[in-house]
Amino acid sequence: MSERSFGLQAPPSLGVLGKKRYAMVIDLRRCIGCMACVLADKAEFEVPLGVWRTWVQYEEYGTYPNVRRQFLSRLCNHCDDPPCVKACPVQATYKHEDGFVLQRYERCIGCRTCMVACPYNARHILPAKRSNPNLPTKVVDKCTFCFHRVTQGLVPACAQTCIGRVRIFGDINDPKSEVRKLIDTNPTVVLKPEKGTKPQVYYILANRSGLEPAKVFKNLSAQQKEDLKDHQEHFENYVGR
Amino acid sequence: MESIVSSTVFHVIPWGASYALYFFLIGMSAGAFILSMLPHVCPGEGKYMPLSKTSWVISFILLLITGPILIFDLTTPGRFIYLFFPNYWHMSSPLMWGTLLLMGMGLFSILYGWALYTQNPLVKLFGTIGGLFAIGLPIYTGFDLAVHPGRPVWHSAVISPLFLILSLSSGVGLVSLIAYFINKDALSKELLEGLRNILLFSATATFVMLLAQSVVLAYGGEEEHYTLTLIYANYGFLYWGISWLLGTFIPLGILLAPRFGASTNGIAIASALIILASYSLRHIILLSGQLIQQVY
């Protein structure tokens, strides 16, 4: 267990008896890249265009005819030692004792330090204009592991909608839970374990080496590089400045 | 095995060039303040006394400019007020340290300026406390970046001392440059020698730290190594042309020249180049640390 614990960060609960520690297993052997998880999330939270709470990267490798496509579903890792919580100057983000890393919109000042701190790019800024005027604007948002659903006894929307049962959600501290059994019986990896964040999204058969950021950047096509520039230029208008 | 990343999601660079400008201006403000308080706090440094008031004015004006830059960079600028409410404070965040340092610097800069102009004996006390805040400001801007292990370039123990040195060199450089344009004949030989020594020390220290940072990056993991490649590709002119050649080597050459290095013209040229490098280095460090993550 981590000795590092700051401010609003609930103590790491991974493996602590009597404590819940919600986690997700993403079994990439079963992923077909249908993006239903992305859409479910968009629908559940009215996630605006251009930003994502969850997304799916894919990579094609091999030489024709021996080619293969590998997916990698991404979302907030709800780290046991989340750097975003430490970085926020106004306590706008915090870690729930059951492991959820959550955001308090009414406190967020939009300094984007949490976005900088997150090694997984799991945070985004909400635009100045929303289709529903009651929704928050111009503050940082992120995946909540569907806290509102889990507290009602449901699983997150992405796990609920996944047709291949790729995303399995549950309490990793419960030896009878499906996530615990999957982790105990399969080799799993987490993203960027060397950053010391203790991420709680476990992947089965992730092609990690192929999806490291440096490799992605190197392999961008000319069109993707142009799109990247446009995306950055769009940001200032997007947040209404 | 050949592979192509066919689909990815783009993310914005969270901290843009305005942060680099803030780091640059607040650094110069701190450096100018240190030069201003030096003759009042250190008994052997009386030679800087003619520049004390000019330095304080420059430092204070820069301090006033930096606040709005930070506030209007927030996506919800009206909420900057939360940073002043203790029930919102989160002391593990370097931004909070910065807020407290800025408040302290602002308060003691005013008190110091008042004591300076009224020739109050408290000038030494206010100068000492203000000086500590001034040293803390560039150090915290370094921590703002260095505490993020997910960002190559930033997560380095060199960043804070580098920003402190850049702050000293750019602050002293700006004061020297302005003094040159206002009344260069008033600069005594002893004062010029003192300014030269400060600039020479800071330019040498910048060179050493820049070298250390670059070598460590080149020998780092894939992300670090590739970031260095990106720096060469995207900021080649700023990195090699402005930061290394114009901002480090040429000023070092000028300042080391026996006569020209201690002349008003020599110090003014070296100062202008050092100021240029001070901005370009911060710009490169800030933006290059965020390049790769745009596609991750």
XYZ file of C-alpha atoms in Angstrom:
537
model
C 0.000 0.000 0.000
C 1.111 3.514 -0.689
C 2.364 5.639 2.140
C 1.804 8.731 0.022
C -1.538 10.270 0.786
C -2.352 13.935 0.473
C -5.274 16.197 1.210
C -8.512 14.935 -0.178
C -7.071 11.716 -1.361
C -8.751 8.876 0.479
C -6.108 6.349 1.560
C -5.411 3.658 -1.022
C -7.892 0.849 -0.435
C -6.534 -1.781 -2.788
C -6.329 -5.032 -0.830
C -7.537 -3.460 2.420
C -9.926 -5.785 4.245
C -13.372 -4.364 4.819
C -12.873 -1.644 2.215
C -14.282 -1.464 -1.272
C -12.021 -0.754 -4.204
C -13.921 -0.539 -7.455
C -11.946 -1.422 -10.548
C -12.474 -2.425 -14.173
C -11.063 -5.266 -16.218
C -10.984 -4.740 -19.990
C -10.660 -8.069 -21.757
C -9.281 -7.086 -25.151
C -9.540 -10.674 -26.421
C -13.256 -9.981 -26.725
C -13.203 -6.391 -28.054
C -14.483 -5.951 -31.637
C -14.064 -2.168 -31.718
C -17.765 -1.393 -32.091
C -17.370 1.780 -29.972
C -20.663 1.105 -28.206
C -18.934 2.008 -24.923
C -18.017 5.414 -26.350
C -21.583 6.038 -27.492
C -23.099 4.835 -24.232
C -20.914 7.287 -22.400
C -21.774 10.116 -24.769
C -25.474 9.398 -24.246
C -25.269 8.939 -20.478
C -23.471 12.217 -19.847
C -24.188 14.291 -22.980
C -20.447 14.372 -23.588
C -19.820 17.199 -26.107
C -18.285 16.758 -29.527
C -14.482 16.688 -29.621
C -13.981 15.369 -26.085
C -14.368 11.919 -24.585
C -14.786 10.235 -21.221
C -13.881 6.982 -22.865
C -12.436 6.245 -26.293
C -11.022 3.378 -28.304
C -7.684 3.522 -30.077
C -6.782 0.933 -32.630
C -3.658 -0.142 -34.370
C -3.139 -2.331 -37.388
C 0.016 -4.336 -37.643
C 1.604 -7.018 -39.759
C 2.132 -7.317 -43.510
C -0.671 -8.295 -45.879
C -2.166 -10.907 -45.772
C -0.982 -11.531 -42.204
C -2.486 -8.437 -40.624
C -4.214 -7.851 -37.356
C -6.127 -5.016 -35.699
C -5.710 -4.465 -31.985
C -7.973 -2.235 -29.892
C -7.297 -0.380 -26.698
C -10.233 1.019 -24.757
C -9.290 4.012 -22.693
C -10.888 5.800 -19.775
C -9.952 7.308 -16.415
C -7.933 4.750 -14.495
C -9.390 5.843 -11.136
C -5.920 5.544 -9.694
C -5.340 4.477 -6.121
C -2.823 7.322 -5.878
C -4.266 9.846 -8.365
C -1.912 12.686 -9.336
C -4.829 14.871 -10.467
C -6.151 15.074 -6.909
C -2.791 16.202 -5.553
C -2.433 18.813 -8.298
C -5.799 20.572 -7.932
C -5.316 23.855 -6.031
C -8.942 24.272 -4.915
C -10.035 20.752 -3.935
C -12.242 20.462 -7.017
C -11.254 16.864 -7.551
C -11.119 14.195 -4.897
C -10.883 10.475 -4.365
C -13.886 8.704 -2.888
C -13.112 6.071 -0.255
C -14.465 3.336 -2.573
C -11.929 4.332 -5.210
C -13.862 6.671 -7.523
C -11.968 9.791 -8.580
C -14.612 12.494 -8.897
C -14.951 16.119 -9.918
C -16.794 18.962 -8.177
C -17.810 21.318 -10.984
C -18.826 24.126 -8.653
C -15.265 24.386 -7.329
C -13.313 24.030 -10.570
C -11.567 27.234 -11.641
C -10.428 25.871 -15.021
C -6.680 26.056 -14.387
C -6.309 22.653 -16.134
C -3.599 21.492 -13.731
C -5.394 18.170 -13.301
C -5.325 17.680 -17.091
C -1.596 18.295 -17.050
C -1.109 15.953 -14.093
C -3.009 12.997 -15.573
C -0.605 10.657 -17.402
C -3.578 9.073 -19.217
C -5.201 12.203 -20.705
C -8.432 11.165 -19.080
C -9.660 14.699 -18.415
C -11.126 17.326 -20.678
C -12.551 20.834 -20.573
C -16.250 21.291 -21.189
C -17.184 23.827 -23.876
C -18.713 27.244 -23.290
C -21.998 26.197 -24.920
C -23.910 23.000 -24.181
C -27.070 21.650 -25.768
C -28.594 21.475 -22.299
C -28.123 24.806 -20.476
C -28.326 23.078 -17.098
C -25.092 21.183 -17.719
C -21.759 22.555 -16.488
C -19.599 24.592 -18.870
C -15.935 25.617 -19.033
C -14.843 23.345 -16.208
C -12.893 20.105 -16.249
C -14.804 16.866 -16.585
C -13.892 13.191 -16.522
C -15.169 9.623 -16.295
C -16.787 8.898 -12.921
C -16.972 5.101 -13.260
C -20.688 6.009 -13.383
C -20.751 6.731 -9.673
C -24.464 7.624 -9.917
C -25.280 4.186 -11.349
C -22.963 2.156 -9.115
C -24.474 3.661 -5.974
C -27.854 2.436 -7.290
C -26.555 -1.111 -7.684
C -25.942 -0.847 -11.441
C -22.745 -1.206 -13.433
C -21.265 1.709 -15.444
C -23.030 2.537 -18.720
C -20.064 1.414 -20.830
C -19.962 -1.993 -19.116
C -23.741 -2.330 -19.371
C -23.766 -1.691 -23.120
C -20.678 -3.673 -24.153
C -21.892 -6.463 -26.431
C -18.787 -8.611 -25.983
C -18.659 -8.273 -22.177
C -15.238 -6.743 -22.577
C -15.634 -4.355 -19.692
C -16.121 -6.004 -16.340
C -16.672 -3.803 -13.318
C -16.658 -4.636 -9.644
C -15.009 -4.563 -6.252
C -11.475 -5.855 -6.615
C -11.222 -6.374 -2.847
C -14.088 -8.888 -2.949
C -12.587 -12.353 -3.618
C -15.884 -13.510 -5.116
C -16.192 -10.657 -7.605
C -15.729 -11.279 -11.332
C -12.997 -8.624 -11.605
C -11.020 -10.296 -8.837
C -11.355 -13.710 -10.471
C -10.326 -12.376 -13.894
C -7.265 -10.680 -12.459
C -6.321 -13.784 -10.475
C -6.648 -16.142 -13.452
C -5.290 -14.026 -16.341
C -2.121 -12.074 -16.983
C -3.122 -8.410 -16.872
C -1.366 -5.113 -17.432
C -2.103 -1.557 -16.402
C -1.116 1.548 -18.346
C 2.041 3.377 -17.326
C 2.587 1.579 -14.012
C 5.969 3.304 -13.724
C 4.248 6.628 -13.009
C 3.334 5.413 -9.538
C -0.372 6.166 -9.877
C -1.626 2.631 -9.167
C -4.188 2.610 -11.978
C -7.271 0.475 -11.442
C -8.165 -0.396 -15.016
C -6.647 -3.776 -15.839
C -6.179 -4.973 -19.392
C -6.093 -8.533 -20.633
C -4.068 -8.904 -23.858
C -3.280 -5.217 -24.278
C -0.741 -4.471 -26.950
C 0.886 -1.919 -24.704
C 4.090 -1.527 -26.618
C 2.166 -0.610 -29.744
C 0.157 2.085 -28.053
C 2.850 3.964 -26.227
C 2.467 7.702 -26.945
C 5.845 8.097 -28.618
C 5.033 5.353 -31.088
C 1.582 6.763 -31.802
C 3.089 10.199 -32.448
C 5.733 8.817 -34.787
C 3.207 6.859 -36.824
C 0.724 9.677 -37.402
C -0.146 10.201 -41.045
C 0.198 13.644 -42.665
C -3.580 14.070 -42.516
C -3.653 13.149 -38.822
C -0.955 15.748 -38.137
C -3.053 18.398 -39.908
C -6.113 17.327 -37.923
C -4.089 17.613 -34.735
C -3.181 21.225 -35.501
C -6.813 22.099 -36.263
C -7.897 20.446 -33.028
C -5.528 22.603 -30.975
C -6.514 25.831 -32.758
C -10.166 25.013 -32.135
C -9.582 24.934 -28.368
C -9.642 28.690 -27.741
C -13.045 29.116 -29.413
C -14.299 25.957 -27.834
C -13.874 27.231 -24.273
C -15.313 30.602 -25.255
C -12.222 32.780 -24.994
C 6.701 -5.770 -37.351
C 5.144 -2.950 -39.326
C 2.246 -1.226 -37.619
C -0.005 1.760 -38.218
C -2.046 3.508 -35.581
C -5.236 3.918 -37.575
C -7.366 5.638 -35.004
C -6.564 7.740 -32.058
C -8.133 10.610 -30.202
C -6.597 14.049 -30.072
C -6.237 15.971 -26.842
C -5.503 19.655 -26.371
C -2.315 21.075 -24.928
C -3.705 22.154 -21.546
C -1.126 24.859 -20.808
C -0.415 27.105 -23.766
C 2.087 29.875 -24.427
C 0.423 32.260 -21.960
C 1.817 30.120 -19.125
C 5.318 30.488 -20.595
C 4.791 34.253 -20.704
C 3.662 34.199 -17.074
C 6.694 32.151 -15.995
C 8.929 34.563 -17.893
C 7.445 37.791 -16.493
C 7.148 36.594 -12.911
C 10.741 35.364 -13.119
C 11.961 38.747 -14.322
C 9.974 40.470 -11.592
C 11.604 38.260 -8.956
C 15.090 38.763 -10.425
C 14.658 42.541 -10.507
C 13.448 42.525 -6.893
C 16.486 40.543 -5.784
C 18.766 43.114 -7.433
C 16.833 45.919 -5.760
C 17.060 44.534 -2.229
C 20.670 43.328 -2.534
C 22.428 46.594 -1.473
C 20.083 47.002 1.515
C 20.373 43.439 2.773
C 23.977 42.508 1.939
C 26.494 45.001 3.376
C 29.154 44.387 0.727
C 26.865 44.984 -2.240
C 26.430 48.757 -1.978
C 27.512 49.152 -5.602
C 24.014 48.191 -6.763
C 22.417 51.056 -4.802
C 22.000 53.359 -7.869
C 19.793 50.709 -9.490
C 17.756 49.852 -6.395
C 14.749 52.084 -7.073
C 14.661 51.402 -10.816
C 14.777 47.664 -10.118
C 11.921 47.841 -7.652
C 9.732 49.831 -10.075
C 10.391 47.299 -12.859
C 9.739 44.388 -10.510
C 6.475 45.873 -9.252
C 5.149 46.701 -12.728
C 5.885 43.162 -13.898
C 4.180 41.769 -10.813
C 1.064 43.791 -11.643
C 1.046 42.472 -15.210
C 1.389 38.807 -14.278
C -1.759 38.581 -12.133
C -4.201 39.280 -15.003
C -2.310 36.904 -17.305
C -2.902 34.062 -14.856
C -6.489 35.020 -14.119
C -7.578 35.352 -17.746
C -5.951 32.070 -18.634
C -8.444 30.288 -16.382
C -11.473 29.032 -18.281
C -13.624 30.473 -15.478
C -11.697 33.648 -14.608
C -14.267 34.877 -12.074
C -13.479 31.913 -9.850
C -9.861 33.015 -9.290
C -11.190 34.403 -6.018
C -11.466 30.808 -4.708
C -7.682 30.759 -4.509
C -7.866 33.297 -1.693
C -10.363 31.372 0.468
C -8.581 29.121 2.980
C -11.418 26.571 2.898
C -10.610 25.966 -0.791
C -6.849 25.677 -0.337
C -5.237 22.390 -1.234
C -1.688 22.542 -0.001
C -0.376 19.591 -2.019
C -0.805 21.613 -5.229
C 2.118 23.732 -6.473
C -0.438 26.211 -7.837
C -1.515 26.858 -4.264
C 2.096 27.405 -3.219
C 2.330 29.888 -6.078
C -0.789 31.721 -4.971
C 0.601 32.161 -1.461
C 4.012 33.210 -2.779
C 2.416 35.739 -5.133
C 0.354 37.181 -2.301
C 3.419 37.389 -0.059
C 5.527 38.880 -2.812
C 2.841 41.472 -3.585
C 2.484 42.496 0.056
C 6.197 42.726 0.800
C 6.963 44.402 -2.497
C 4.562 47.213 -1.549
C 6.015 47.467 1.967
C 9.561 47.392 0.614
C 8.772 50.049 -2.010
C 7.266 52.270 0.667
C 10.310 51.851 2.937
C 12.650 52.399 -0.004
C 11.112 55.683 -1.053
C 10.634 57.013 2.489
C 14.134 55.845 3.496
C 12.646 53.932 6.387
C 15.082 51.621 8.245
C 12.584 48.789 7.816
C 13.750 48.540 4.208
C 16.233 45.835 5.247
C 13.566 43.695 6.933
C 11.017 44.067 4.123
C 13.766 43.527 1.542
C 14.878 40.306 3.228
C 11.372 38.862 3.485
C 10.435 40.048 -0.011
C 13.685 38.560 -1.305
C 12.760 35.157 0.108
C 9.398 35.340 -1.659
C 11.214 36.440 -4.833
C 13.484 33.392 -4.670
C 10.467 31.171 -4.022
C 8.485 32.358 -7.057
C 10.673 30.962 -9.862
C 11.298 27.824 -7.791
C 7.554 27.207 -7.544
C 7.060 27.796 -11.284
C 9.611 25.018 -11.771
C 7.674 22.762 -9.392
C 4.497 23.569 -11.337
C 6.008 21.498 -14.121
C 8.418 19.169 -12.342
C 5.875 17.442 -10.088
C 4.135 15.749 -13.019
C 5.763 12.357 -13.629
C 3.607 11.818 -16.697
C 5.318 14.589 -18.641
C 8.738 14.056 -20.159
C 11.060 17.112 -20.002
C 9.178 18.540 -17.035
C 9.712 15.765 -14.504
C 13.279 16.727 -13.742
C 15.058 18.053 -10.680
C 16.829 20.578 -12.912
C 13.705 22.581 -13.806
C 13.335 24.540 -10.546
C 16.997 25.618 -10.261
C 17.010 26.384 -13.995
C 13.980 28.648 -13.635
C 15.590 30.340 -10.613
C 18.749 31.075 -12.578
C 16.775 32.239 -15.624
C 14.815 34.497 -13.315
C 17.985 36.061 -11.928
C 19.581 36.509 -15.333
C 16.499 37.937 -17.049
C 15.632 40.225 -14.117
C 19.134 41.630 -13.828
C 19.342 41.751 -17.625
C 16.152 43.798 -17.921
C 17.264 46.267 -15.261
C 20.669 46.632 -16.977
C 19.005 47.181 -20.338
C 16.590 49.808 -19.020
C 19.388 51.558 -17.103
C 21.377 51.582 -20.346
C 18.579 53.345 -22.214
C 17.703 55.773 -19.391
C 21.160 56.999 -18.424
C 24.060 54.780 -19.315
C 26.643 57.347 -18.226
C 25.476 57.009 -14.619
C 26.591 53.373 -14.489
C 29.876 53.295 -12.579
C 32.714 50.926 -13.426
C 32.217 49.025 -10.180
C 28.490 48.640 -10.859
C 29.118 47.416 -14.403
C 31.604 44.879 -13.068
C 29.006 43.657 -10.559
C 26.299 43.304 -13.241
C 28.732 41.472 -15.457
C 29.549 39.006 -12.676
C 25.880 38.250 -12.022
C 25.136 37.788 -15.721
C 28.254 35.696 -16.233
C 27.414 33.427 -13.316
C 23.805 32.978 -14.420
C 24.672 32.407 -18.095
C 27.219 29.748 -17.083
C 24.758 28.066 -14.735
C 22.098 28.117 -17.480
C 24.536 26.476 -19.869
C 25.381 23.711 -17.390
C 21.759 22.959 -16.535
C 20.582 23.100 -20.140
C 23.330 20.690 -21.071
C 22.451 18.366 -18.193
C 18.762 18.383 -19.108
C 19.455 17.687 -22.789
C 21.903 14.850 -22.104
C 19.563 13.183 -19.609
C 16.712 13.429 -22.137
C 18.851 11.963 -24.894
C 19.724 8.992 -22.681
C 16.187 8.618 -21.293
C 13.394 6.227 -22.143
C 11.521 6.232 -25.415
C 9.207 9.099 -24.454
C 12.093 11.315 -23.307
C 14.207 10.495 -26.321
C 11.371 11.115 -28.736
C 10.465 14.380 -27.007
C 14.003 15.592 -27.649
C 13.552 14.688 -31.309
C 10.311 16.662 -31.315
C 12.083 19.649 -29.774
C 14.623 19.560 -32.587
C 11.873 19.207 -35.185
C 9.380 21.764 -33.869
C 11.536 24.241 -31.996
C 14.880 23.873 -33.759
C 15.346 27.606 -34.287
C 14.200 28.529 -30.773
C 16.266 25.752 -29.197
C 19.547 25.893 -31.115
C 19.372 29.404 -32.527
C 17.869 31.451 -29.689
C 18.426 29.411 -26.529
C 21.864 27.899 -27.147
C 23.618 30.200 -29.616
C 22.125 33.673 -29.173
C 21.054 33.313 -25.557
C 23.919 31.332 -24.013
C 27.092 31.102 -26.108
C 27.174 34.643 -27.495
C 26.419 36.337 -24.113
C 29.086 34.141 -22.501
C 31.540 35.206 -25.188
C 30.647 38.873 -24.747
C 30.826 38.786 -20.959
C 34.129 36.945 -20.958
C 35.731 39.526 -23.252
C 38.091 41.482 -20.972
C 37.064 45.044 -21.861
C 33.870 44.791 -23.901
C 32.347 42.418 -21.325
C 32.314 45.085 -18.622
C 31.340 47.959 -20.899
C 27.833 49.429 -21.020
C 27.377 48.287 -24.613
C 28.622 44.772 -23.887
C 26.352 44.325 -20.881
C 23.348 45.761 -22.745
C 23.784 43.379 -25.699
C 24.380 40.384 -23.434
C 21.325 41.330 -21.354
C 19.041 41.549 -24.379
C 20.179 38.133 -25.610
C 19.850 36.535 -22.185
C 16.288 37.881 -21.847
C 15.426 36.420 -25.246
C 16.763 32.995 -24.244
C 14.990 33.178 -20.923
C 11.630 33.365 -22.696
C 12.404 30.882 -25.449
C 13.624 28.242 -22.987
C 10.483 28.480 -20.913
C 8.352 28.319 -24.058
C 10.149 25.214 -25.311
C 10.122 23.437 -21.956
C 6.458 24.172 -21.351
C 5.134 23.149 -24.755
C 7.454 20.251 -25.542
C 6.413 18.478 -22.349
C 2.859 18.355 -23.677
C 3.414 17.429 -27.313
C 3.377 13.661 -27.151
C 0.350 13.411 -24.929
C -1.812 15.079 -27.562
C -2.258 11.712 -29.203
C -2.167 9.377 -26.223
